[in-house]
Short mmCIF file of C-alpha atoms and ligand atoms in Angstrom, two decimals:
data_model
loop_
_atom_site.label_atom_id
_atom_site.label_comp_id
_atom_site.label_asym_id
_atom_site.label_seq_id
_atom_site.Cartn_x
_atom_site.Cartn_y
_atom_site.Cartn_z
CA UNK B 1482 -0.14 -0.06 -0.10
CA UNK B 1483 1.25 3.50 -0.93
CA UNK B 1484 1.64 5.63 2.41
CA UNK B 1485 2.40 8.99 3.38
CA UNK B 1486 6.06 10.10 3.49
CA UNK B 1487 7.56 9.92 7.11
CA UNK B 1488 6.90 13.38 8.79
CA UNK B 1489 4.26 14.15 6.78
CA UNK B 1490 0.49 13.96 6.99
CA UNK B 1491 -2.84 13.88 5.67
CA UNK B 1492 -5.22 16.58 7.02
CA UNK B 1493 -8.11 14.27 6.96
CA UNK B 1494 -12.06 16.00 6.82
CA UNK B 1495 -12.47 15.06 10.51
CA UNK B 1496 -9.80 17.57 11.50
CA UNK B 1497 -10.12 19.78 9.15
CA UNK B 1498 -12.67 22.28 11.51
CA UNK B 1499 -9.60 23.06 14.02
CA UNK B 1500 -7.21 23.93 11.23
CA UNK B 1501 -10.21 26.09 9.53
CA UNK B 1502 -11.08 27.80 12.91
CA UNK B 1503 -7.28 28.57 13.33
CA UNK B 1504 -6.79 30.14 9.84
CA UNK B 1505 -10.08 32.12 10.36
CA UNK B 1506 -9.07 33.35 13.83
CA UNK B 1507 -5.29 34.18 12.49
CA UNK B 1508 -6.84 36.03 9.26
CA UNK B 1509 -8.99 38.39 11.38
CA UNK B 1510 -6.44 39.19 14.19
CA UNK B 1511 -3.94 39.96 10.98
CA UNK B 1512 -6.92 42.36 9.56
CA UNK B 1513 -7.31 44.09 12.97
CA UNK B 1514 -3.71 44.81 13.07
CA UNK B 1515 -3.29 45.95 9.22
CA UNK B 1516 -1.47 43.31 8.12
CA UNK B 1517 -2.48 41.82 4.37
CA UNK B 1518 -1.76 38.46 3.01
CA UNK B 1519 1.04 37.57 0.66
CA UNK B 1520 1.42 34.34 -1.08
CA UNK B 1521 4.84 33.16 -2.57
CA UNK B 1522 5.72 30.01 -4.28
CA UNK B 1523 6.84 26.62 -2.40
CA UNK B 1524 10.01 26.36 -4.53
CA UNK B 1525 12.86 28.94 -4.36
CA UNK B 1526 16.50 29.16 -5.37
CA UNK B 1527 18.50 27.42 -2.85
CA UNK B 1528 20.77 30.57 -2.91
CA UNK B 1529 18.08 32.88 -1.10
CA UNK B 1530 18.12 30.65 2.19
CA UNK B 1531 21.97 30.04 1.86
CA UNK B 1532 22.39 34.11 1.55
CA UNK B 1533 19.64 34.83 4.37
CA UNK B 1534 19.87 32.03 7.09
CA UNK B 1535 23.64 31.58 7.12
CA UNK B 1536 25.99 28.99 6.44
CA UNK B 1537 26.03 28.24 10.07
CA UNK B 1538 22.22 28.00 10.70
CA UNK B 1539 21.18 24.55 11.38
CA UNK B 1540 18.81 24.39 8.29
CA UNK B 1541 22.02 24.78 6.30
CA UNK B 1542 24.58 22.93 8.46
CA UNK B 1543 22.15 19.92 8.95
CA UNK B 1544 21.04 19.85 5.11
CA UNK B 1545 17.42 20.11 5.88
CA UNK B 1546 16.75 21.82 2.76
CA UNK B 1547 14.52 19.38 0.14
CA UNK B 1548 15.98 19.98 -3.09
CA UNK B 1549 13.79 19.70 -6.21
CA UNK B 1550 15.09 17.96 -9.29
CA UNK B 1551 13.38 17.27 -12.40
CA UNK B 1552 12.65 13.74 -12.92
CA UNK B 1553 15.37 11.94 -14.94
CA UNK B 1554 17.40 15.15 -15.16
CA UNK B 1555 20.73 15.24 -13.62
CA UNK B 1556 21.71 18.51 -15.63
CA UNK B 1557 23.76 20.95 -13.76
CA UNK B 1558 21.80 23.60 -12.00
CA UNK B 1559 18.69 21.46 -11.38
CA UNK B 1560 19.66 21.11 -7.83
CA UNK B 1561 19.30 25.00 -7.34
CA UNK B 1562 15.96 24.73 -6.44
CA UNK B 1563 14.76 24.01 -3.11
CA UNK B 1564 11.40 23.56 -1.08
CA UNK B 1565 11.09 26.56 1.07
CA UNK B 1566 12.39 25.87 4.80
CA UNK B 1567 10.61 28.94 6.04
CA UNK B 1568 8.78 32.19 5.06
CA UNK B 1569 10.83 35.41 5.83
CA UNK B 1570 13.54 35.19 3.06
CA UNK B 1571 10.87 34.51 0.26
CA UNK B 1572 8.97 37.38 1.47
CA UNK B 1573 11.95 39.86 1.47
CA UNK B 1574 12.78 38.51 -1.93
CA UNK B 1575 9.63 39.57 -2.94
CA UNK B 1576 9.52 42.91 -1.29
CA UNK B 1577 12.84 43.55 -3.26
CA UNK B 1578 11.81 42.00 -6.24
CA UNK B 1579 8.41 43.80 -6.58
CA UNK B 1580 9.80 47.31 -5.43
CA UNK B 1581 7.42 47.23 -2.47
CA UNK B 1582 10.23 49.35 -0.96
CA UNK B 1583 9.95 52.18 -3.29
CA UNK B 1584 5.96 51.69 -4.00
CA UNK B 1585 5.10 51.58 -0.37
CA UNK B 1586 8.03 51.69 1.91
CA UNK B 1587 6.75 50.13 4.71
CA UNK B 1588 4.69 47.05 4.85
CA UNK B 1589 3.00 44.53 6.98
CA UNK B 1590 2.25 41.24 5.33
CA UNK B 1591 1.08 37.97 6.68
CA UNK B 1592 1.23 34.20 5.22
CA UNK B 1593 -0.21 30.90 6.05
CA UNK B 1594 0.94 27.53 4.40
CA UNK B 1595 3.21 24.65 4.20
CA UNK B 1596 7.23 24.80 5.14
CA UNK B 1597 9.63 21.91 4.35
CA UNK B 1598 12.60 21.09 6.39
CA UNK B 1599 14.31 17.74 6.18
CA UNK B 1600 14.37 16.86 9.92
CA UNK B 1601 14.18 13.53 11.92
CA UNK B 1602 10.22 13.36 12.45
CA UNK B 1603 9.24 13.25 16.08
CA UNK B 1604 6.62 14.67 18.27
CA UNK B 1605 5.66 18.38 16.99
CA UNK B 1606 8.81 18.08 14.50
CA UNK B 1607 7.66 17.20 10.84
CA UNK B 1608 9.17 17.52 7.37
CA UNK B 1609 6.36 19.23 6.02
CA UNK B 1610 4.57 21.86 8.81
CA UNK B 1611 2.49 24.65 8.24
CA UNK B 1612 3.41 28.39 9.39
CA UNK B 1613 1.35 31.00 10.63
CA UNK B 1614 3.56 34.15 9.93
CA UNK B 1615 3.64 38.10 9.74
CA UNK B 1616 6.28 40.31 8.56
CA UNK B 1617 6.35 43.89 8.89
CA UNK B 1618 9.19 45.45 6.55
CA UNK B 1619 10.43 48.99 6.36
CA UNK B 1620 10.83 50.11 10.30
CA UNK B 1621 13.17 49.89 13.13
CA UNK B 1622 10.84 51.33 15.63
CA UNK B 1623 10.86 49.17 18.51
CA UNK B 1624 7.06 50.17 18.88
CA UNK B 1625 6.62 47.75 15.76
CA UNK B 1626 8.36 45.10 18.16
CA UNK B 1627 5.59 45.46 20.67
CA UNK B 1628 2.72 45.35 17.81
CA UNK B 1629 4.05 42.22 16.89
CA UNK B 1630 4.45 40.41 20.07
CA UNK B 1631 1.29 41.74 21.10
CA UNK B 1632 -0.27 40.24 18.21
CA UNK B 1633 1.05 36.81 18.60
CA UNK B 1634 -0.35 37.30 22.23
CA UNK B 1635 -3.51 37.97 20.92
CA UNK B 1636 -3.62 35.14 18.56
CA UNK B 1637 -2.83 32.49 20.78
CA UNK B 1638 -5.57 33.59 23.13
CA UNK B 1639 -8.25 33.93 20.66
CA UNK B 1640 -7.37 30.46 19.18
CA UNK B 1641 -7.84 29.03 22.73
CA UNK B 1642 -4.10 28.54 23.86
CA UNK B 1643 -3.37 29.07 27.39
CA UNK B 1644 -0.30 28.27 29.48
CA UNK B 1645 2.27 29.65 27.04
CA UNK B 1646 5.21 31.63 27.76
CA UNK B 1647 6.85 34.66 25.83
CA UNK B 1648 10.46 34.48 26.18
CA UNK B 1649 12.64 37.77 24.82
CA UNK B 1650 16.14 38.51 24.54
CA UNK B 1651 17.83 41.20 22.42
CA UNK B 1652 20.88 39.90 20.40
CA UNK B 1653 22.05 43.77 19.38
CA UNK B 1654 23.13 44.86 15.89
CA UNK B 1655 25.85 42.82 14.07
CA UNK B 1656 29.00 44.47 16.25
CA UNK B 1657 27.06 43.65 19.55
CA UNK B 1658 26.40 40.14 18.31
CA UNK B 1659 30.10 39.96 17.44
CA UNK B 1660 31.11 41.27 20.56
CA UNK B 1661 29.00 38.48 22.59
CA UNK B 1662 30.26 36.00 20.45
CA UNK B 1663 33.78 37.05 21.33
CA UNK B 1664 33.04 37.50 25.16
CA UNK B 1665 31.94 33.83 24.88
CA UNK B 1666 34.73 32.44 23.34
CA UNK B 1667 37.03 33.95 25.67
CA UNK B 1668 34.99 32.58 28.81
CA UNK B 1669 34.74 29.32 26.93
CA UNK B 1670 38.15 28.77 25.92
CA UNK B 1671 39.33 27.12 28.72
CA UNK B 1672 36.04 24.94 29.33
CA UNK B 1673 35.63 23.03 26.13
CA UNK B 1674 35.79 19.75 27.95
CA UNK B 1675 32.87 20.69 29.98
CA UNK B 1676 30.77 20.96 26.63
CA UNK B 1677 28.87 18.22 24.23
CA UNK B 1678 30.65 17.52 21.04
CA UNK B 1679 27.98 19.44 18.98
CA UNK B 1680 28.61 22.40 21.10
CA UNK B 1681 32.52 22.20 20.65
CA UNK B 1682 32.25 22.18 16.92
CA UNK B 1683 29.85 25.22 17.19
CA UNK B 1684 32.48 26.80 19.15
CA UNK B 1685 34.51 27.17 15.91
CA UNK B 1686 31.79 27.66 13.52
CA UNK B 1687 28.94 29.72 15.36
CA UNK B 1688 29.62 30.23 19.02
CA UNK B 1689 26.36 31.77 19.86
CA UNK B 1690 24.52 28.63 18.94
CA UNK B 1691 25.91 27.08 21.76
CA UNK B 1692 23.18 28.81 23.96
CA UNK B 1693 20.66 26.89 21.88
CA UNK B 1694 22.02 23.72 23.35
CA UNK B 1695 19.45 21.66 25.47
CA UNK B 1696 22.32 19.41 27.13
CA UNK B 1697 22.06 20.13 30.85
CA UNK B 1698 25.74 20.20 31.43
CA UNK B 1699 26.36 22.68 28.67
CA UNK B 1700 23.36 25.01 30.33
CA UNK B 1701 25.23 24.69 33.44
CA UNK B 1702 28.15 25.65 32.08
CA UNK B 1703 26.91 28.73 30.60
CA UNK B 1704 24.78 29.58 33.66
CA UNK B 1705 28.29 29.64 35.50
CA UNK B 1706 29.84 32.07 32.80
CA UNK B 1707 27.41 34.75 34.30
CA UNK B 1708 27.01 36.89 31.44
CA UNK B 1709 25.21 40.22 31.47
CA UNK B 1710 23.49 41.96 28.62
CA UNK B 1711 26.28 44.97 28.78
CA UNK B 1712 27.37 43.74 25.29
CA UNK B 1713 24.65 45.74 23.93
CA UNK B 1714 25.66 49.01 22.55
CA UNK B 1715 23.76 52.15 23.63
CA UNK B 1716 20.77 52.49 20.76
CA UNK B 1717 20.54 48.53 20.90
CA UNK B 1718 19.91 49.34 25.01
CA UNK B 1719 17.73 51.85 24.12
CA UNK B 1720 15.64 49.86 21.68
CA UNK B 1721 15.63 46.97 23.83
CA UNK B 1722 13.97 48.92 27.04
CA UNK B 1723 11.60 50.73 25.15
CA UNK B 1724 10.21 47.11 23.94
CA UNK B 1725 10.39 45.86 27.37
CA UNK B 1726 8.32 48.98 28.44
CA UNK B 1727 5.85 48.66 25.69
CA UNK B 1728 4.96 45.26 26.75
CA UNK B 1729 4.58 46.20 30.28
CA UNK B 1730 2.24 48.98 29.38
CA UNK B 1731 -0.27 46.52 27.44
CA UNK B 1732 0.24 44.02 30.19
CA UNK B 1733 1.87 41.66 28.26
CA UNK B 1734 4.11 38.95 30.29
CA UNK B 1735 7.54 38.11 29.24
CA UNK B 1736 10.67 36.32 30.72
CA UNK B 1737 14.29 37.55 29.54
CA UNK B 1738 16.45 34.68 28.62
CA UNK B 1739 19.80 35.22 27.57
CA UNK B 1740 19.85 31.97 26.27
CA UNK B 1741 17.73 32.67 23.58
CA UNK B 1742 19.81 33.52 20.07
CA UNK B 1743 17.72 31.57 17.37
CA UNK B 1744 19.09 29.02 14.90
CA UNK B 1745 18.48 31.37 11.81
CA UNK B 1746 21.28 34.05 11.02
CA UNK B 1747 19.11 36.81 10.04
CA UNK B 1748 18.22 37.72 13.61
CA UNK B 1749 19.50 41.21 15.07
CA UNK B 1750 18.25 43.30 18.14
CA UNK B 1751 14.78 41.77 19.55
CA UNK B 1752 14.09 38.22 19.43
CA UNK B 1753 11.56 35.61 21.13
CA UNK B 1754 10.29 32.51 21.36
CA UNK B 1755 6.77 31.20 22.60
CA UNK B 1756 7.46 28.10 24.47
CA UNK B 1757 4.57 25.68 25.99
CA UNK B 1758 5.86 23.14 28.32
CA UNK B 1759 3.18 20.52 26.98
CA UNK B 1760 5.21 20.14 24.10
CA UNK B 1761 7.75 18.32 25.17
CA UNK B 1762 11.50 18.72 23.47
CA UNK B 1763 10.23 20.79 20.91
CA UNK B 1764 8.70 23.46 23.09
CA UNK B 1765 8.41 26.06 20.86
CA UNK B 1766 4.94 27.07 19.42
CA UNK B 1767 6.45 29.77 17.67
CA UNK B 1768 9.42 32.26 17.07
CA UNK B 1769 10.59 35.35 15.53
CA UNK B 1770 12.79 38.59 16.06
CA UNK B 1771 14.08 41.83 13.96
CA UNK B 1772 16.23 40.94 10.87
CA UNK B 1773 17.19 44.50 10.27
CA UNK B 1774 20.00 44.04 7.75
CA UNK B 1775 18.28 41.08 5.92
CA UNK B 1776 16.71 43.38 2.89
CA UNK B 1777 20.11 44.93 2.51
CA UNK B 1778 21.94 41.51 2.56
CA UNK B 1779 19.26 40.34 -0.16
CA UNK B 1780 20.20 43.46 -2.64
CA UNK B 1781 17.52 46.00 -1.12
CA UNK B 1782 17.78 49.06 0.77
CA UNK B 1783 18.46 48.95 4.46
CA UNK B 1784 15.02 48.60 5.59
CA UNK B 1785 14.41 47.41 9.52
CA UNK B 1786 12.20 44.56 10.02
CA UNK B 1787 10.41 42.16 12.37
CA UNK B 1788 8.35 39.10 12.10
CA UNK B 1789 7.18 35.92 13.51
CA UNK B 1790 6.06 32.50 12.47
CA UNK B 1791 3.95 29.84 14.58
CA UNK B 1792 3.94 26.27 13.73
CA UNK B 1793 0.44 25.13 13.16
CA UNK B 1794 1.06 21.51 14.41
CA UNK B 1795 2.18 22.69 17.62
CA UNK B 1796 -0.46 24.80 18.15
CA UNK B 1797 -3.15 22.13 17.27
CA UNK B 1798 -1.10 19.81 19.99
CA UNK B 1799 -1.88 22.38 22.89
CA UNK B 1800 -4.99 24.39 21.91
CA UNK B 1801 -8.16 23.40 23.96
CA UNK B 1802 -10.68 21.61 21.58
CA UNK B 1803 -13.46 23.32 22.54
CA UNK B 1804 -12.64 26.60 21.06
CA UNK B 1805 -10.95 24.87 17.89
CA UNK B 1806 -14.64 23.11 17.24
CA UNK B 1807 -17.17 24.48 14.97
CA UNK B 1808 -20.82 24.31 15.51
CA UNK B 1809 -22.36 21.95 13.03
CA UNK B 1810 -24.75 23.53 11.00
CA UNK B 1811 -25.65 20.61 8.21
CA UNK B 1812 -29.25 20.03 7.47
CA UNK B 1813 -29.62 16.23 6.18
CA UNK B 1814 -32.40 15.34 4.03
CA UNK B 1815 -33.47 11.87 3.49
CA UNK B 1816 -35.76 10.60 0.84
CA UNK B 1817 -37.49 7.07 0.82
CA UNK B 1818 -38.15 5.75 -2.55
CA UNK B 1819 -37.60 7.45 -6.15
CA UNK B 1820 -40.13 10.27 -6.13
CA UNK B 1821 -38.97 11.36 -2.62
CA UNK B 1822 -35.67 11.43 -3.55
CA UNK B 1823 -36.29 13.54 -6.76
CA UNK B 1824 -38.00 15.93 -4.40
CA UNK B 1825 -35.02 15.85 -2.04
CA UNK B 1826 -32.68 17.12 -4.98
CA UNK B 1827 -35.04 20.03 -5.47
CA UNK B 1828 -35.25 21.07 -2.01
CA UNK B 1829 -31.49 20.34 -1.55
CA UNK B 1830 -31.10 23.16 -4.44
CA UNK B 1831 -33.64 25.40 -2.96
CA UNK B 1832 -31.57 25.09 0.63
CA UNK B 1833 -28.15 25.74 -0.73
CA UNK B 1834 -29.42 28.59 -3.12
CA UNK B 1835 -30.77 30.25 0.26
CA UNK B 1836 -27.12 29.77 2.06
CA UNK B 1837 -27.98 27.05 3.94
CA UNK B 1838 -25.76 23.68 4.18
CA UNK B 1839 -27.39 20.67 3.16
CA UNK B 1840 -26.77 17.22 1.97
CA UNK B 1841 -28.14 13.83 1.25
CA UNK B 1842 -26.51 10.50 1.03
CA UNK B 1843 -26.92 9.25 -2.55
CA UNK B 1844 -26.65 5.76 -1.13
CA UNK B 1845 -30.27 4.62 -1.06
CA UNK B 1846 -30.19 4.03 2.40
CA UNK B 1847 -33.21 3.01 4.45
CA UNK B 1848 -34.41 5.35 7.05
CA UNK B 1849 -32.86 3.87 9.78
CA UNK B 1850 -29.78 3.73 8.01
CA UNK B 1851 -29.78 7.66 6.69
CA UNK B 1852 -30.75 8.77 10.30
CA UNK B 1853 -27.54 6.80 11.58
CA UNK B 1854 -25.65 8.43 8.99
CA UNK B 1855 -26.97 11.97 9.78
CA UNK B 1856 -26.04 11.15 13.39
CA UNK B 1857 -22.62 10.16 12.92
CA UNK B 1858 -21.69 13.55 10.93
CA UNK B 1859 -23.05 14.97 13.84
CA UNK B 1860 -25.90 17.29 11.44
CA UNK B 1861 -28.26 19.66 13.27
CA UNK B 1862 -31.48 18.73 11.44
CA UNK B 1863 -32.30 15.79 9.40
CA UNK B 1864 -35.26 16.32 6.72
CA UNK B 1865 -37.14 13.08 6.03
CA UNK B 1866 -39.43 12.47 2.83
CA UNK B 1867 -41.43 9.33 2.79
CA UNK B 1868 -44.54 8.43 1.04
CA UNK B 1869 -47.01 9.82 3.70
CA UNK B 1870 -45.01 13.23 3.51
CA UNK B 1871 -44.76 12.98 -0.53
CA UNK B 1872 -48.68 12.97 -0.94
CA UNK B 1873 -49.42 15.68 1.62
CA UNK B 1874 -46.59 18.04 0.33
CA UNK B 1875 -44.69 18.00 3.87
CA UNK B 1876 -41.53 17.35 5.18
CA UNK B 1877 -40.63 15.72 8.65
CA UNK B 1878 -38.29 17.96 10.30
CA UNK B 1879 -36.09 16.17 12.94
CA UNK B 1880 -34.00 18.09 15.39
CA UNK B 1881 -31.13 15.98 15.82
CA UNK B 1882 -29.83 17.55 19.12
CA UNK B 1883 -33.26 17.61 20.97
CA UNK B 1884 -34.71 14.38 19.27
CA UNK B 1885 -37.74 16.63 18.61
CA UNK B 1886 -39.79 15.71 15.16
CA UNK B 1887 -42.71 17.56 13.54
CA UNK B 1888 -44.16 17.51 10.22
CA UNK B 1889 -44.44 20.96 8.31
CA UNK B 1890 -45.44 22.07 4.71
CA UNK B 1891 -42.55 21.77 2.20
CA UNK B 1892 -42.72 25.69 1.48
CA UNK B 1893 -42.26 26.39 5.02
CA UNK B 1894 -39.11 24.57 5.48
CA UNK B 1895 -36.87 27.45 4.15
CA UNK B 1896 -38.67 29.56 6.96
CA UNK B 1897 -38.21 27.20 9.75
CA UNK B 1898 -34.63 26.71 8.85
CA UNK B 1899 -33.49 30.30 8.43
CA UNK B 1900 -35.77 31.91 11.01
CA UNK B 1901 -36.45 29.42 13.76
CA UNK B 1902 -33.36 27.81 13.67
CA UNK B 1903 -31.16 30.54 12.30
CA UNK B 1904 -29.41 28.21 9.94
CA UNK B 1905 -28.48 30.54 7.36
CA UNK B 1906 -24.52 30.15 6.77
CA UNK B 1907 -22.51 32.79 8.46
CA UNK B 1908 -19.98 35.02 6.50
P1 LIG R 2709 11.58 28.88 12.84
O1 LIG R 2709 11.67 29.07 14.59
O2 LIG R 2709 12.49 28.31 12.21
O3 LIG R 2709 11.27 30.38 12.62
O4 LIG R 2709 10.14 28.31 13.19
C1 LIG R 2709 8.96 28.61 13.66
C2 LIG R 2709 8.25 27.59 14.19
O5 LIG R 2709 7.62 26.76 13.28
C3 LIG R 2709 8.85 27.21 15.37
O6 LIG R 2709 8.72 27.46 16.55
C4 LIG R 2709 7.82 25.58 15.37
O7 LIG R 2709 6.53 25.86 16.08
C5 LIG R 2709 7.41 25.40 13.85
N1 LIG R 2709 8.38 24.65 13.49
C6 LIG R 2709 9.75 24.70 13.02
N2 LIG R 2709 10.29 23.29 12.62
C7 LIG R 2709 9.34 22.74 12.49
C8 LIG R 2709 9.39 21.21 11.91
N3 LIG R 2709 10.22 20.48 11.46
N4 LIG R 2709 7.82 20.60 12.44
C9 LIG R 2709 6.67 21.31 12.92
N5 LIG R 2709 7.14 22.73 13.35
C10 LIG R 2709 8.03 23.33 13.00
C11 LIG R 2709 11.15 30.56 11.49
O8 LIG R 2709 10.83 30.02 10.53
C12 LIG R 2709 11.21 32.15 11.16
N6 LIG R 2709 11.25 32.38 9.80
C13 LIG R 2709 10.05 32.95 12.19
C14 LIG R 2709 10.08 34.50 11.90
C15 LIG R 2709 9.62 35.13 11.12
N7 LIG R 2709 11.31 35.03 11.90
C16 LIG R 2709 11.00 36.38 11.57
N8 LIG R 2709 9.95 36.21 10.93
#
């Protein structure tokens, strides 16, 4: 039997309402905050990610990018295409390519969609997963950092996620990052024996990533170094203070952690992660931060920018199910016999024309089997037309929640469903 690839998932109809609810909530929140949707291709030049995520980032080092090749083709250049591992770099590419910086200057964009990383699958870690994210490009204002973090906070609450934590740090400008890296190297130089093999190799390639290590002994070694945030220059200090004040003014709780450095190279100044303890080892629901030099690094002007992305699969692991379920508004029609089924088809068309969700079984079931099917679909009302009803031009309307059943004239059905049961589809 052919199956899905490890680390990918079918999202079945029974799960889809949770996905759609999250997506609908996200779109509403983005609208409230003035973000507009952007959709970029799933395939991009590998170069885009090499240049933005950095040679030392996990995605590049651990060869997490899926290459795209034409079947049967081994031509040089075919390996230059990859499935996007994240959304920020493609959006910055689009911002530059379509001269949005000249046309609009400051833009606020959002996106929903699949990302691909060739990681070893485990709970909360897939090879195809989905991001809900936003990127605000063209401003260095710390107030924008506050807006982005408050948006994430509101979005998660609206979706029904509780118990998450916002972890915050500032990496400073590139000079500050270098300074921090230098301090760390000099303090760790004589302690390499206390670090795990991964961290020893990070020491040479990308010292800051040692902060990301989950190994308890590495963590203890770092804690003992007693690092302070005095690596930040005056203007980065000021920026960070304003972000912290702004969050306080909005009553948004956060925790400062100097361990937070993030796995992608483009970050500068504010970085944040949303964690949830129920997630286990992959505890990040989402993350984001400033990337003030990325637009310039990819060939645009020096526009400052900040963004975030939440992992939808991880949200689903912790969201409270009541809030992600939608009320079933379906009306299920059952006709007993050929003539009644003909009537059913006409009524279905009338109901759908009035914006009422309606369906029938198309399997010639008995009344009992039809009602059983209606029950299993969790429908709101069943409409039954048997021989009696056909003769009298009536229908039997069964409320599947209360179990009540009444016979009404066929022409009353729409009024009954739209006005009394208020079933008209919501926009
Ligand atoms: P990221 O931290 O690589 O950041 O991914 C963001 C979130 O995507 C993670 O916190 C996690 O919830 C989810 N995620 C990542 N990898 C996987 C995976 N293999 N399986 C399931 N979920 C996963 C970014 O991608 C940045 N582009 C975020 C950003 C936007 N920074 C600025 N703007």
